[in-house]
Amino acid sequence: GAVVSQHPSWVICKSGTSVKIECRSLDFQATTMFWYRQFPKQSLMLMATSNEGSKATYEQGVEKDKFLINHASLTLSTLTVTSAHPEDSSFYICSAKALAGAYNEQFFGPGTRLTVL
Amino acid sequence: GQSLEQPSEVTAVEGAIVQINCTYQTSGFYGLSWYQQHDGGAPTFLSYNALDGLEETGRFSSFLSRSDSYGYLLLQELQMKDSASYFCALNQAGTALIFGKGTTLSVSS
């Protein structure tokens, strides 16, 4: 089946630093990847839609200058949390939509847990 | 906009049957998906309905009524390992899944 990986699986950083999270589709090509954020005991909230070769589309309330998204190839999207602060601590999950997928099926990565001290 | 409503918590005992309901509002509809998420893990796909009716996958079944903007997930022969959060999610053409707030299922022995 379709596999999506994320790296790192967890990261702890100091306030003010930047953190890059990678999302890869391992056995399929994805023109579109999505980034979600999930706080404890809450739902997955869509942050942005990442399209290969073009600028990401951000959801209302998500700062594009703080959460930089790059989708340089059909198998890789990166999310960089710039100048991270404790309130950015969360579980970040990506999903990928297959180039030739059925019914808009999306495949989720295992998530990255970010803790900002 | 889009919105989904589902109960926040459900409790049941092993071997029982549980139904988690989901009502939704959306302007464009392709289908309704169900995902399971254990603590600390990523969501895993359970079931999908694009047309009215029941879809059965082992112990899990999902139902959709587009005219009522309503669906449910049915879990049979509950096991302790089924304790998790369950999310209904709207599928829309070319866009991300929109998730409900999730239902926490607690299965006791």
PDB file of C-alpha atoms in Angstrom:
ATOM      1  CA  GLY A   1       0.000   0.000   0.000  1.00  0.00           C
ATOM      2  CA  ALA A   2       0.877   3.656  -0.152  1.00  0.00           C
ATOM      3  CA  VAL A   3       3.337   4.715   2.519  1.00  0.00           C
ATOM      4  CA  VAL A   4       4.074   8.202   3.775  1.00  0.00           C
ATOM      5  CA  SER A   5       6.984   8.875   6.095  1.00  0.00           C
ATOM      6  CA  GLN A   6       7.793  11.843   8.273  1.00  0.00           C
ATOM      7  CA  HIS A   7      11.091  12.876   9.729  1.00  0.00           C
ATOM      8  CA  PRO A   8      11.806  13.450  12.502  1.00  0.00           C
ATOM      9  CA  SER A   9       9.202  11.556  14.498  1.00  0.00           C
ATOM     10  CA  TRP A  10       9.791  13.833  17.443  1.00  0.00           C
ATOM     11  CA  VAL A  11      11.873  16.919  18.112  1.00  0.00           C
ATOM     12  CA  ILE A  12      12.607  19.122  21.103  1.00  0.00           C
ATOM     13  CA  CYS A  13      13.960  22.575  20.469  1.00  0.00           C
ATOM     14  CA  LYS A  14      14.619  25.844  22.238  1.00  0.00           C
ATOM     15  CA  SER A  15      12.340  28.807  21.824  1.00  0.00           C
ATOM     16  CA  GLY A  16      13.402  30.973  18.898  1.00  0.00           C
ATOM     17  CA  THR A  17      14.935  28.229  16.801  1.00  0.00           C
ATOM     18  CA  SER A  18      13.603  26.827  13.543  1.00  0.00           C
ATOM     19  CA  VAL A  19      12.593  23.255  12.934  1.00  0.00           C
ATOM     20  CA  LYS A  20      12.171  21.487   9.602  1.00  0.00           C
ATOM     21  CA  ILE A  21       9.824  18.529   9.193  1.00  0.00           C
ATOM     22  CA  GLU A  22       9.964  16.336   6.106  1.00  0.00           C
ATOM     23  CA  CYS A  23       7.069  14.434   4.580  1.00  0.00           C
ATOM     24  CA  ARG A  24       7.819  11.837   1.923  1.00  0.00           C
ATOM     25  CA  SER A  25       5.631   9.597  -0.175  1.00  0.00           C
ATOM     26  CA  LEU A  26       7.721   6.451  -0.438  1.00  0.00           C
ATOM     27  CA  ASP A  27       6.059   4.403  -3.145  1.00  0.00           C
ATOM     28  CA  PHE A  28       3.864   6.812  -5.037  1.00  0.00           C
ATOM     29  CA  GLN A  29       3.917  10.319  -6.459  1.00  0.00           C
ATOM     30  CA  ALA A  30       1.907  13.025  -4.782  1.00  0.00           C
ATOM     31  CA  THR A  31       1.062  16.272  -6.499  1.00  0.00           C
ATOM     32  CA  THR A  32      -0.653  17.462  -3.366  1.00  0.00           C
ATOM     33  CA  MET A  33       0.311  17.104   0.264  1.00  0.00           C
ATOM     34  CA  PHE A  34      -1.505  18.466   3.263  1.00  0.00           C
ATOM     35  CA  TRP A  35      -0.192  19.609   6.613  1.00  0.00           C
ATOM     36  CA  TYR A  36      -2.285  19.243   9.745  1.00  0.00           C
ATOM     37  CA  ARG A  37      -1.696  20.240  13.338  1.00  0.00           C
ATOM     38  CA  GLN A  38      -3.242  18.480  16.301  1.00  0.00           C
ATOM     39  CA  PHE A  39      -3.212  19.718  19.879  1.00  0.00           C
ATOM     40  CA  PRO A  40      -3.828  17.231  22.707  1.00  0.00           C
ATOM     41  CA  LYS A  41      -7.360  15.853  22.841  1.00  0.00           C
ATOM     42  CA  GLN A  42      -8.346  17.876  19.795  1.00  0.00           C
ATOM     43  CA  SER A  43      -9.036  17.206  16.157  1.00  0.00           C
ATOM     44  CA  LEU A  44      -6.715  17.516  13.192  1.00  0.00           C
ATOM     45  CA  MET A  45      -6.759  21.064  11.908  1.00  0.00           C
ATOM     46  CA  LEU A  46      -5.671  21.706   8.356  1.00  0.00           C
ATOM     47  CA  MET A  47      -2.819  24.201   8.186  1.00  0.00           C
ATOM     48  CA  ALA A  48      -1.989  24.287   4.496  1.00  0.00           C
ATOM     49  CA  THR A  49      -2.167  22.550   1.158  1.00  0.00           C
ATOM     50  CA  SER A  50       1.153  21.981  -0.538  1.00  0.00           C
ATOM     51  CA  ASN A  51       1.258  21.647  -4.316  1.00  0.00           C
ATOM     52  CA  GLU A  52       4.352  20.471  -6.142  1.00  0.00           C
ATOM     53  CA  GLY A  53       6.064  23.330  -7.911  1.00  0.00           C
ATOM     54  CA  SER A  54       3.830  26.075  -6.625  1.00  0.00           C
ATOM     55  CA  LYS A  55       3.167  28.072  -3.501  1.00  0.00           C
ATOM     56  CA  ALA A  56       1.288  26.506  -0.656  1.00  0.00           C
ATOM     57  CA  THR A  57      -2.236  27.536   0.184  1.00  0.00           C
ATOM     58  CA  TYR A  58      -2.642  28.391   3.840  1.00  0.00           C
ATOM     59  CA  GLU A  59      -5.784  28.149   5.913  1.00  0.00           C
ATOM     60  CA  GLN A  60      -7.159  31.224   7.563  1.00  0.00           C
ATOM     61  CA  GLY A  61      -5.267  32.081  10.713  1.00  0.00           C
ATOM     62  CA  VAL A  62      -2.091  30.196   9.785  1.00  0.00           C
ATOM     63  CA  GLU A  63       0.907  32.486   9.402  1.00  0.00           C
ATOM     64  CA  LYS A  64       2.642  31.729   6.131  1.00  0.00           C
ATOM     65  CA  ASP A  65       5.844  33.457   7.233  1.00  0.00           C
ATOM     66  CA  LYS A  66       6.009  31.332  10.342  1.00  0.00           C
ATOM     67  CA  PHE A  67       5.141  27.992   8.772  1.00  0.00           C
ATOM     68  CA  LEU A  68       7.167  27.742   5.580  1.00  0.00           C
ATOM     69  CA  ILE A  69       6.131  24.994   3.207  1.00  0.00           C
ATOM     70  CA  ASN A  70       8.132  23.757   0.265  1.00  0.00           C
ATOM     71  CA  HIS A  71       7.017  21.020  -2.136  1.00  0.00           C
ATOM     72  CA  ALA A  72      10.072  20.628  -4.333  1.00  0.00           C
ATOM     73  CA  SER A  73       9.315  17.241  -5.825  1.00  0.00           C
ATOM     74  CA  LEU A  74       6.460  14.803  -6.300  1.00  0.00           C
ATOM     75  CA  THR A  75       7.605  12.840  -3.260  1.00  0.00           C
ATOM     76  CA  LEU A  76       8.736  15.456  -0.758  1.00  0.00           C
ATOM     77  CA  SER A  77       7.165  18.334   1.111  1.00  0.00           C
ATOM     78  CA  THR A  78       8.779  20.153   4.010  1.00  0.00           C
ATOM     79  CA  LEU A  79       7.301  22.255   6.780  1.00  0.00           C
ATOM     80  CA  THR A  80       9.625  24.643   8.580  1.00  0.00           C
ATOM     81  CA  VAL A  81       8.452  26.152  11.825  1.00  0.00           C
ATOM     82  CA  THR A  82      10.423  29.375  12.105  1.00  0.00           C
ATOM     83  CA  SER A  83      11.221  31.060  15.407  1.00  0.00           C
ATOM     84  CA  ALA A  84       9.341  28.388  17.284  1.00  0.00           C
ATOM     85  CA  HIS A  85       7.659  29.223  20.569  1.00  0.00           C
ATOM     86  CA  PRO A  86       6.114  26.985  23.240  1.00  0.00           C
ATOM     87  CA  GLU A  87       2.628  27.546  21.806  1.00  0.00           C
ATOM     88  CA  ASP A  88       3.817  25.870  18.585  1.00  0.00           C
ATOM     89  CA  SER A  89       4.308  22.633  20.491  1.00  0.00           C
ATOM     90  CA  SER A  90       1.964  20.194  18.803  1.00  0.00           C
ATOM     91  CA  PHE A  91       1.642  17.034  16.743  1.00  0.00           C
ATOM     92  CA  TYR A  92       2.215  17.810  13.072  1.00  0.00           C
ATOM     93  CA  ILE A  93       0.851  15.318  10.555  1.00  0.00           C
ATOM     94  CA  CYS A  94       1.162  15.321   6.805  1.00  0.00           C
ATOM     95  CA  SER A  95      -0.923  13.475   4.261  1.00  0.00           C
ATOM     96  CA  ALA A  96      -0.404  12.878   0.581  1.00  0.00           C
ATOM     97  CA  LYS A  97      -2.877  12.502  -2.218  1.00  0.00           C
ATOM     98  CA  ALA A  98      -1.785  10.024  -4.847  1.00  0.00           C
ATOM     99  CA  LEU A  99      -1.378  11.247  -8.392  1.00  0.00           C
ATOM    100  CA  ALA A 100      -3.733   8.532  -9.569  1.00  0.00           C
ATOM    101  CA  GLY A 101      -5.621   7.869  -6.392  1.00  0.00           C
ATOM    102  CA  ALA A 102      -9.140   6.693  -6.012  1.00  0.00           C
ATOM    103  CA  TYR A 103     -11.901   8.831  -4.510  1.00  0.00           C
ATOM    104  CA  ASN A 104      -9.550  11.508  -3.301  1.00  0.00           C
ATOM    105  CA  GLU A 105      -7.880   9.028  -0.935  1.00  0.00           C
ATOM    106  CA  GLN A 106      -5.166  10.445   1.252  1.00  0.00           C
ATOM    107  CA  PHE A 107      -2.400   8.630   3.043  1.00  0.00           C
ATOM    108  CA  PHE A 108      -1.156   9.910   6.371  1.00  0.00           C
ATOM    109  CA  GLY A 109       2.343  10.056   7.723  1.00  0.00           C
ATOM    110  CA  PRO A 110       3.082   8.890  11.275  1.00  0.00           C
ATOM    111  CA  GLY A 111       3.310  12.447  12.591  1.00  0.00           C
ATOM    112  CA  THR A 112       6.004  14.591  14.197  1.00  0.00           C
ATOM    113  CA  ARG A 113       5.713  15.633  17.805  1.00  0.00           C
ATOM    114  CA  LEU A 114       7.263  19.048  18.339  1.00  0.00           C
ATOM    115  CA  THR A 115       8.065  20.316  21.811  1.00  0.00           C
ATOM    116  CA  VAL A 116       9.376  23.849  22.145  1.00  0.00           C
ATOM    117  CA  LEU A 117      11.018  24.676  25.456  1.00  0.00           C
TER     118      LEU A 117
ATOM    119  CA  GLY B   1     -18.109  26.351   5.062  1.00  0.00           C
ATOM    120  CA  GLN B   2     -17.995  22.799   6.257  1.00  0.00           C
ATOM    121  CA  SER B   3     -18.736  21.380   9.657  1.00  0.00           C
ATOM    122  CA  LEU B   4     -19.161  17.982  11.239  1.00  0.00           C
ATOM    123  CA  GLU B   5     -20.756  16.965  14.510  1.00  0.00           C
ATOM    124  CA  GLN B   6     -20.055  13.767  16.397  1.00  0.00           C
ATOM    125  CA  PRO B   7     -20.366  12.785  20.054  1.00  0.00           C
ATOM    126  CA  SER B   8     -17.333  13.556  22.173  1.00  0.00           C
ATOM    127  CA  GLU B   9     -17.299  10.312  24.136  1.00  0.00           C
ATOM    128  CA  VAL B  10     -18.744   6.824  24.004  1.00  0.00           C
ATOM    129  CA  THR B  11     -18.209   3.972  26.451  1.00  0.00           C
ATOM    130  CA  ALA B  12     -18.928   0.289  25.973  1.00  0.00           C
ATOM    131  CA  VAL B  13     -17.884  -3.153  27.147  1.00  0.00           C
ATOM    132  CA  GLU B  14     -16.023  -5.860  25.321  1.00  0.00           C
ATOM    133  CA  GLY B  15     -18.143  -7.782  22.865  1.00  0.00           C
ATOM    134  CA  ALA B  16     -20.717  -5.030  22.540  1.00  0.00           C
ATOM    135  CA  ILE B  17     -21.767  -3.063  19.469  1.00  0.00           C
ATOM    136  CA  VAL B  18     -21.267   0.694  19.278  1.00  0.00           C
ATOM    137  CA  GLN B  19     -22.534   3.237  16.769  1.00  0.00           C
ATOM    138  CA  ILE B  20     -20.822   6.609  16.361  1.00  0.00           C
ATOM    139  CA  ASN B  21     -22.954   9.134  14.538  1.00  0.00           C
ATOM    140  CA  CYS B  22     -21.781  11.998  12.383  1.00  0.00           C
ATOM    141  CA  THR B  23     -23.810  14.801  10.868  1.00  0.00           C
ATOM    142  CA  TYR B  24     -22.283  17.251   8.471  1.00  0.00           C
ATOM    143  CA  GLN B  25     -22.814  20.442   6.546  1.00  0.00           C
ATOM    144  CA  THR B  26     -20.995  21.168   3.327  1.00  0.00           C
ATOM    145  CA  SER B  27     -21.513  22.846  -0.005  1.00  0.00           C
ATOM    146  CA  GLY B  28     -19.574  20.256  -1.991  1.00  0.00           C
ATOM    147  CA  PHE B  29     -19.621  16.591  -1.119  1.00  0.00           C
ATOM    148  CA  TYR B  30     -17.631  13.666  -2.441  1.00  0.00           C
ATOM    149  CA  GLY B  31     -17.793  11.289   0.469  1.00  0.00           C
ATOM    150  CA  LEU B  32     -17.479  10.660   4.181  1.00  0.00           C
ATOM    151  CA  SER B  33     -14.471   8.899   5.631  1.00  0.00           C
ATOM    152  CA  TRP B  34     -13.799   7.406   9.033  1.00  0.00           C
ATOM    153  CA  TYR B  35     -10.426   7.318  10.753  1.00  0.00           C
ATOM    154  CA  GLN B  36      -9.160   5.725  13.945  1.00  0.00           C
ATOM    155  CA  GLN B  37      -6.435   7.294  16.033  1.00  0.00           C
ATOM    156  CA  HIS B  38      -4.758   5.804  19.067  1.00  0.00           C
ATOM    157  CA  ASP B  39      -3.023   8.060  21.569  1.00  0.00           C
ATOM    158  CA  GLY B  40       0.233   9.358  20.133  1.00  0.00           C
ATOM    159  CA  GLY B  41      -0.379   7.821  16.728  1.00  0.00           C
ATOM    160  CA  ALA B  42      -1.418   9.021  13.306  1.00  0.00           C
ATOM    161  CA  PRO B  43      -4.947   8.544  11.990  1.00  0.00           C
ATOM    162  CA  THR B  44      -5.552   5.297  10.157  1.00  0.00           C
ATOM    163  CA  PHE B  45      -8.199   4.881   7.506  1.00  0.00           C
ATOM    164  CA  LEU B  46     -11.189   2.723   8.402  1.00  0.00           C
ATOM    165  CA  SER B  47     -13.941   3.226   5.879  1.00  0.00           C
ATOM    166  CA  TYR B  48     -15.354   5.454   3.179  1.00  0.00           C
ATOM    167  CA  ASN B  49     -18.830   6.116   1.791  1.00  0.00           C
ATOM    168  CA  ALA B  50     -19.530   8.062  -1.362  1.00  0.00           C
ATOM    169  CA  LEU B  51     -22.976   6.624  -1.993  1.00  0.00           C
ATOM    170  CA  ASP B  52     -25.910   5.981   0.295  1.00  0.00           C
ATOM    171  CA  GLY B  53     -25.886   2.711   2.111  1.00  0.00           C
ATOM    172  CA  LEU B  54     -23.745   0.470   4.212  1.00  0.00           C
ATOM    173  CA  GLU B  55     -20.101  -0.426   3.656  1.00  0.00           C
ATOM    174  CA  GLU B  56     -18.834  -3.397   5.623  1.00  0.00           C
ATOM    175  CA  THR B  57     -15.194  -4.077   6.419  1.00  0.00           C
ATOM    176  CA  GLY B  58     -14.787  -6.851   8.930  1.00  0.00           C
ATOM    177  CA  ARG B  59     -15.985  -5.749  12.361  1.00  0.00           C
ATOM    178  CA  PHE B  60     -16.397  -2.168  11.177  1.00  0.00           C
ATOM    179  CA  SER B  61     -19.225  -0.873   9.005  1.00  0.00           C
ATOM    180  CA  SER B  62     -20.068   2.626   7.874  1.00  0.00           C
ATOM    181  CA  PHE B  63     -23.355   4.028   6.687  1.00  0.00           C
ATOM    182  CA  LEU B  64     -24.222   7.158   4.740  1.00  0.00           C
ATOM    183  CA  SER B  65     -27.428   9.003   3.970  1.00  0.00           C
ATOM    184  CA  ARG B  66     -26.660  11.958   1.737  1.00  0.00           C
ATOM    185  CA  SER B  67     -30.212  13.267   1.882  1.00  0.00           C
ATOM    186  CA  ASP B  68     -29.940  13.486   5.676  1.00  0.00           C
ATOM    187  CA  SER B  69     -26.277  14.629   5.681  1.00  0.00           C
ATOM    188  CA  TYR B  70     -25.694  11.848   8.147  1.00  0.00           C
ATOM    189  CA  GLY B  71     -23.451   8.888   8.568  1.00  0.00           C
ATOM    190  CA  TYR B  72     -22.360   6.482  11.239  1.00  0.00           C
ATOM    191  CA  LEU B  73     -19.589   4.075  12.065  1.00  0.00           C
ATOM    192  CA  LEU B  74     -20.645   0.746  13.545  1.00  0.00           C
ATOM    193  CA  LEU B  75     -18.155  -1.245  15.542  1.00  0.00           C
ATOM    194  CA  GLN B  76     -19.079  -4.836  16.387  1.00  0.00           C
ATOM    195  CA  GLU B  77     -17.578  -7.372  18.761  1.00  0.00           C
ATOM    196  CA  LEU B  78     -15.721  -4.643  20.550  1.00  0.00           C
ATOM    197  CA  GLN B  79     -12.231  -5.386  21.818  1.00  0.00           C
ATOM    198  CA  MET B  80     -10.073  -3.498  24.279  1.00  0.00           C
ATOM    199  CA  LYS B  81      -7.771  -2.490  21.436  1.00  0.00           C
ATOM    200  CA  ASP B  82     -10.655  -0.584  19.855  1.00  0.00           C
ATOM    201  CA  SER B  83     -10.297   2.062  22.584  1.00  0.00           C
ATOM    202  CA  ALA B  84      -9.247   5.082  20.539  1.00  0.00           C
ATOM    203  CA  SER B  85     -10.515   8.283  18.996  1.00  0.00           C
ATOM    204  CA  TYR B  86     -12.685   8.024  15.900  1.00  0.00           C
ATOM    205  CA  PHE B  87     -13.040  10.849  13.421  1.00  0.00           C
ATOM    206  CA  CYS B  88     -15.472  11.342  10.608  1.00  0.00           C
ATOM    207  CA  ALA B  89     -14.075  13.452   7.795  1.00  0.00           C
ATOM    208  CA  LEU B  90     -15.481  15.098   4.717  1.00  0.00           C
ATOM    209  CA  ASN B  91     -13.911  14.301   1.373  1.00  0.00           C
ATOM    210  CA  GLN B  92     -14.126  17.075  -1.177  1.00  0.00           C
ATOM    211  CA  ALA B  93     -12.774  17.121  -4.689  1.00  0.00           C
ATOM    212  CA  GLY B  94      -9.115  18.047  -4.806  1.00  0.00           C
ATOM    213  CA  THR B  95      -8.996  19.353  -1.270  1.00  0.00           C
ATOM    214  CA  ALA B  96      -7.924  18.205   2.131  1.00  0.00           C
ATOM    215  CA  LEU B  97     -10.035  16.129   4.449  1.00  0.00           C
ATOM    216  CA  ILE B  98     -12.038  18.146   6.923  1.00  0.00           C
ATOM    217  CA  PHE B  99     -12.203  16.330  10.241  1.00  0.00           C
ATOM    218  CA  GLY B 100     -14.848  16.274  12.918  1.00  0.00           C
ATOM    219  CA  LYS B 101     -13.820  16.851  16.525  1.00  0.00           C
ATOM    220  CA  GLY B 102     -13.559  13.161  17.196  1.00  0.00           C
ATOM    221  CA  THR B 103     -15.249  10.645  19.449  1.00  0.00           C
ATOM    222  CA  THR B 104     -13.289   8.987  22.217  1.00  0.00           C
ATOM    223  CA  LEU B 105     -14.315   5.355  22.587  1.00  0.00           C
ATOM    224  CA  SER B 106     -13.501   3.615  25.832  1.00  0.00           C
ATOM    225  CA  VAL B 107     -13.936  -0.151  25.921  1.00  0.00           C
ATOM    226  CA  SER B 108     -13.917  -1.861  29.283  1.00  0.00           C
ATOM    227  CA  SER B 109     -13.812  -5.519  30.217  1.00  0.00           C
TER     228      SER B 109
END
